[in-house]
């Protein structure tokens, strides 16, 4: 199977790194030269990568094409390209709806997907809408696939993914606070990473009991967890 990526940004790069860590059998991956630095880095790291200047050539040589450009670029270039019904298209473009994508590509074999950067570590949820056998076959090797029939509902997942930077800022702020208290930066970083890894694993292991119960169980009356939670709710952090 040959894969093609029109657009080579962060998400495309993360998917490609994940593919080469996975058991997925790939003959060749054709990528665009739009982001020169990322494209060259991928080409130098993986022998099955080929950089292609012409987007049409990527389509012609690939069985599955990933659309990984911005919405404005997508609207500009897609109707100038020729797709055929044998090509499977997976769109990573956030705001171009499925109906418009079908009109732009003149193809019916198309779905939308919402992978996130940590897909390169073969973890995390990947939203696919609507159901698509090829997309599921690929992404099931890279993370946990969640298929959503209703495209409108699938857009809600784009919003929830916007919590990533805020989440990492908690890591950063906690680490900085420990360093200000005199802790070695490496030790502080290691502690914070391990702390939140443990919290994430615990939440995953206990997801059936519900997150609300975990909130309650992690507090003791008049304790620090209760104090921090009250302060965050007071300032409407959530």
Short mmCIF file of C-alpha atoms in Angstrom, two decimals:
data_model
loop_
_atom_site.label_atom_id
_atom_site.label_comp_id
_atom_site.label_asym_id
_atom_site.label_seq_id
_atom_site.Cartn_x
_atom_site.Cartn_y
_atom_site.Cartn_z
CA UNK A 1 0.00 0.00 0.00
CA UNK A 2 1.27 3.44 -0.98
CA UNK A 3 0.27 6.46 1.07
CA UNK A 4 0.35 10.09 0.01
CA UNK A 5 0.31 13.26 2.12
CA UNK A 6 -0.74 16.55 0.58
CA UNK A 7 0.62 18.93 3.18
CA UNK A 8 3.43 18.00 5.56
CA UNK A 9 2.83 19.77 8.85
CA UNK A 10 2.95 18.62 12.46
CA UNK A 11 0.00 16.19 12.31
CA UNK A 12 1.12 14.59 9.04
CA UNK A 13 4.62 14.20 10.48
CA UNK A 14 3.24 12.63 13.68
CA UNK A 15 1.17 10.13 11.66
CA UNK A 16 4.19 9.16 9.59
CA UNK A 17 6.37 8.65 12.67
CA UNK A 18 3.60 6.50 14.12
CA UNK A 19 3.32 4.44 10.95
CA UNK A 20 6.99 3.52 11.03
CA UNK A 21 6.75 2.54 14.70
CA UNK A 22 3.70 0.37 14.01
CA UNK A 23 3.20 -3.01 12.34
CA UNK A 24 1.45 -1.41 9.36
CA UNK A 25 2.81 -2.67 6.04
CA UNK A 26 3.68 0.25 3.78
CA UNK A 27 5.48 0.14 0.43
CA UNK A 28 6.02 3.87 -0.06
CA UNK A 29 4.92 7.19 1.41
CA UNK A 30 4.83 10.20 -0.91
CA UNK A 31 4.89 13.59 0.78
CA UNK A 32 4.65 17.14 -0.50
CA UNK A 33 7.53 19.56 -0.29
CA UNK A 34 5.37 22.38 1.07
CA UNK A 35 7.06 22.30 4.48
CA UNK A 36 10.66 21.82 3.35
CA UNK A 37 12.24 21.32 6.78
CA UNK A 38 9.78 18.64 7.92
CA UNK A 39 9.82 16.93 4.52
CA UNK A 40 13.63 16.69 4.46
CA UNK A 41 13.76 15.45 8.04
CA UNK A 42 11.29 12.66 7.24
CA UNK A 43 13.11 11.76 4.01
CA UNK A 44 16.45 11.52 5.81
CA UNK A 45 15.00 9.35 8.57
CA UNK A 46 12.88 6.89 6.57
CA UNK A 47 13.98 5.22 3.33
CA UNK A 48 10.38 4.62 2.19
CA UNK A 49 9.66 8.36 2.08
CA UNK A 50 9.77 10.20 -1.23
CA UNK A 51 9.36 13.96 -1.52
CA UNK A 52 7.20 15.01 -4.47
CA UNK A 53 6.89 18.58 -5.72
CA UNK A 54 3.66 18.05 -7.66
CA UNK A 55 0.51 17.24 -5.66
CA UNK A 56 -1.08 15.46 -8.62
CA UNK A 57 1.84 13.02 -8.70
CA UNK A 58 1.20 12.22 -5.03
CA UNK A 59 -2.41 11.34 -5.89
CA UNK A 60 -1.48 9.29 -8.95
CA UNK A 61 1.08 7.18 -7.09
CA UNK A 62 -0.87 6.61 -3.87
CA UNK A 63 -3.70 4.27 -2.86
CA UNK A 64 -4.65 6.39 0.14
CA UNK A 65 -4.31 10.17 0.18
CA UNK A 66 -4.21 12.24 3.36
CA UNK A 67 -5.30 15.86 3.03
CA UNK A 68 -3.24 17.71 5.60
CA UNK A 69 -3.38 21.36 4.58
CA UNK A 70 -5.10 24.38 6.10
CA UNK A 71 -8.75 25.01 5.15
CA UNK A 72 -7.83 28.04 3.01
CA UNK A 73 -5.16 26.10 1.11
CA UNK A 74 -7.50 23.12 0.71
CA UNK A 75 -10.22 25.23 -0.89
CA UNK A 76 -7.64 26.76 -3.21
CA UNK A 77 -5.91 23.61 -4.49
CA UNK A 78 -8.30 20.64 -4.22
CA UNK A 79 -10.57 21.50 -7.14
CA UNK A 80 -7.48 21.87 -9.32
CA UNK A 81 -6.44 18.26 -8.64
CA UNK A 82 -7.83 15.11 -10.25
CA UNK A 83 -8.97 12.28 -7.96
CA UNK A 84 -10.63 9.09 -9.12
CA UNK A 85 -13.07 6.76 -7.36
CA UNK A 86 -10.38 4.15 -6.69
CA UNK A 87 -8.52 6.54 -4.40
CA UNK A 88 -9.30 6.56 -0.70
CA UNK A 89 -9.14 10.05 0.77
CA UNK A 90 -8.70 10.82 4.46
CA UNK A 91 -9.16 14.49 5.25
CA UNK A 92 -7.44 15.99 8.28
CA UNK A 93 -8.74 19.47 7.40
CA UNK A 94 -10.69 20.82 10.35
CA UNK A 95 -13.39 23.10 8.95
CA UNK A 96 -14.10 21.87 5.42
CA UNK A 97 -17.25 19.75 5.68
CA UNK A 98 -17.63 16.35 4.05
CA UNK A 99 -20.14 17.57 1.46
CA UNK A 100 -17.77 20.31 0.32
CA UNK A 101 -14.82 17.90 0.27
CA UNK A 102 -16.78 15.57 -2.01
CA UNK A 103 -17.54 18.46 -4.35
CA UNK A 104 -13.92 19.64 -4.36
CA UNK A 105 -12.43 16.19 -4.97
CA UNK A 106 -15.28 14.68 -7.02
CA UNK A 107 -14.81 11.56 -4.93
CA UNK A 108 -17.20 9.54 -2.74
CA UNK A 109 -14.52 7.44 -1.01
CA UNK A 110 -13.67 10.08 1.54
CA UNK A 111 -13.83 10.44 5.30
CA UNK A 112 -12.62 12.88 7.93
CA UNK A 113 -10.24 12.02 10.74
CA UNK A 114 -9.05 13.78 13.90
CA UNK A 115 -5.66 12.41 14.95
CA UNK A 116 -3.56 14.26 17.53
CA UNK A 117 0.24 14.74 17.75
CA UNK A 118 0.79 11.88 20.22
CA UNK A 119 -0.32 9.46 17.50
CA UNK A 120 3.42 9.20 16.81
CA UNK A 121 3.68 7.24 20.08
CA UNK A 122 0.82 4.91 19.02
CA UNK A 123 -1.52 6.21 21.73
CA UNK A 124 -4.64 8.31 21.98
CA UNK A 125 -8.08 8.55 20.39
CA UNK A 126 -8.55 9.00 16.64
CA UNK A 127 -11.97 10.15 15.47
CA UNK A 128 -13.09 8.87 12.05
CA UNK A 129 -16.31 10.12 10.43
CA UNK A 130 -18.13 8.48 8.77
CA UNK A 131 -17.09 4.83 9.16
CA UNK A 132 -14.33 3.93 6.72
CA UNK A 133 -12.64 0.52 6.48
CA UNK A 134 -9.33 1.84 5.11
CA UNK A 135 -9.07 4.62 7.69
CA UNK A 136 -9.85 2.17 10.49
CA UNK A 137 -7.31 -0.33 9.16
CA UNK A 138 -4.57 2.32 9.20
CA UNK A 139 -5.44 4.19 12.38
CA UNK A 140 -6.18 1.08 14.48
CA UNK A 141 -2.43 0.40 14.29
CA UNK A 142 -1.69 3.91 15.58
CA UNK A 143 -4.15 4.42 18.43
CA UNK A 144 -7.74 3.94 19.52
CA UNK A 145 -10.22 4.50 16.68
CA UNK A 146 -13.63 5.99 17.51
CA UNK A 147 -16.02 5.99 14.56
CA UNK A 148 -18.70 8.69 14.53
CA UNK A 149 -21.58 8.44 12.08
CA UNK A 150 -22.83 12.02 12.55
CA UNK A 151 -20.34 14.50 11.08
CA UNK A 152 -21.81 17.37 13.11
CA UNK A 153 -21.13 15.53 16.37
CA UNK A 154 -17.58 14.72 15.26
CA UNK A 155 -16.75 18.44 15.22
CA UNK A 156 -17.12 18.56 19.00
CA UNK A 157 -13.93 16.52 19.25
CA UNK A 158 -11.96 19.28 17.52
CA UNK A 159 -13.01 21.55 20.40
CA UNK A 160 -11.99 19.12 23.15
CA UNK A 161 -8.57 18.67 21.60
CA UNK A 162 -7.96 22.38 22.26
CA UNK A 163 -7.34 21.49 25.92
CA UNK A 164 -3.85 20.18 25.07
CA UNK A 165 -1.89 23.41 25.50
CA UNK A 166 -3.72 24.24 28.73
CA UNK A 167 -2.95 20.74 30.01
CA UNK A 168 0.76 21.03 29.21
CA UNK A 169 0.83 24.47 30.85
CA UNK A 170 -0.17 22.78 34.13
CA UNK A 171 2.91 20.56 33.75
CA UNK A 172 5.11 23.56 33.01
CA UNK A 173 3.75 25.73 35.84
CA UNK A 174 4.02 22.91 38.38
CA UNK A 175 7.59 22.19 37.35
CA UNK A 176 8.54 25.88 37.51
CA UNK A 177 7.02 26.18 41.00
CA UNK A 178 9.12 23.24 42.23
CA UNK A 179 12.26 24.77 40.73
CA UNK A 180 11.54 28.08 42.50
CA UNK A 181 11.31 26.11 45.73
CA UNK A 182 14.87 24.93 45.18
CA UNK A 183 14.39 21.62 43.36
CA UNK A 184 16.77 20.60 40.59
CA UNK A 185 15.06 21.21 37.21
CA UNK A 186 15.69 17.68 35.94
CA UNK A 187 14.28 16.15 39.13
CA UNK A 188 11.27 18.51 39.05
CA UNK A 189 10.57 17.66 35.40
CA UNK A 190 10.86 13.94 36.09
CA UNK A 191 8.52 14.15 39.09
CA UNK A 192 5.83 16.15 37.29
CA UNK A 193 5.92 13.88 34.23
CA UNK A 194 5.60 10.77 36.42
CA UNK A 195 2.85 12.35 38.54
CA UNK A 196 0.59 13.18 35.61
CA UNK A 197 1.38 9.91 33.83
CA UNK A 198 0.20 8.07 36.95
CA UNK A 199 -2.94 10.23 37.14
CA UNK A 200 -3.73 9.55 33.47
CA UNK A 201 -3.21 5.81 33.84
CA UNK A 202 -5.34 5.75 36.98
CA UNK A 203 -8.16 7.67 35.25
CA UNK A 204 -8.00 5.27 32.30
CA UNK A 205 -8.02 2.19 34.53
CA UNK A 206 -11.00 3.51 36.50
CA UNK A 207 -12.95 5.15 33.66
CA UNK A 208 -15.93 2.84 34.22
CA UNK A 209 -16.60 4.29 37.66
CA UNK A 210 -16.76 7.79 36.20
CA UNK A 211 -14.47 10.83 36.43
CA UNK A 212 -16.79 12.59 38.86
CA UNK A 213 -16.19 9.88 41.44
CA UNK A 214 -12.41 10.24 40.97
CA UNK A 215 -12.75 13.96 41.71
CA UNK A 216 -14.49 13.11 44.99
CA UNK A 217 -12.10 10.32 45.95
CA UNK A 218 -9.00 12.46 45.44
CA UNK A 219 -10.04 14.99 48.09
CA UNK A 220 -9.87 14.93 51.86
CA UNK A 221 -11.90 17.41 53.95
CA UNK A 222 -10.04 20.75 54.21
CA UNK A 223 -7.08 19.19 52.38
CA UNK A 224 -4.93 20.71 49.62
CA UNK A 225 -6.78 18.96 46.78
CA UNK A 226 -10.08 20.37 48.04
CA UNK A 227 -8.54 23.83 48.40
CA UNK A 228 -7.07 23.86 44.88
CA UNK A 229 -10.30 22.58 43.34
CA UNK A 230 -12.37 25.24 45.14
CA UNK A 231 -9.99 28.00 44.02
CA UNK A 232 -10.11 26.88 40.39
CA UNK A 233 -13.90 26.69 40.44
CA UNK A 234 -14.08 30.11 42.10
CA UNK A 235 -12.20 31.75 39.24
CA UNK A 236 -14.25 29.73 36.67
CA UNK A 237 -11.18 27.91 35.39
CA UNK A 238 -13.28 25.01 34.14
#
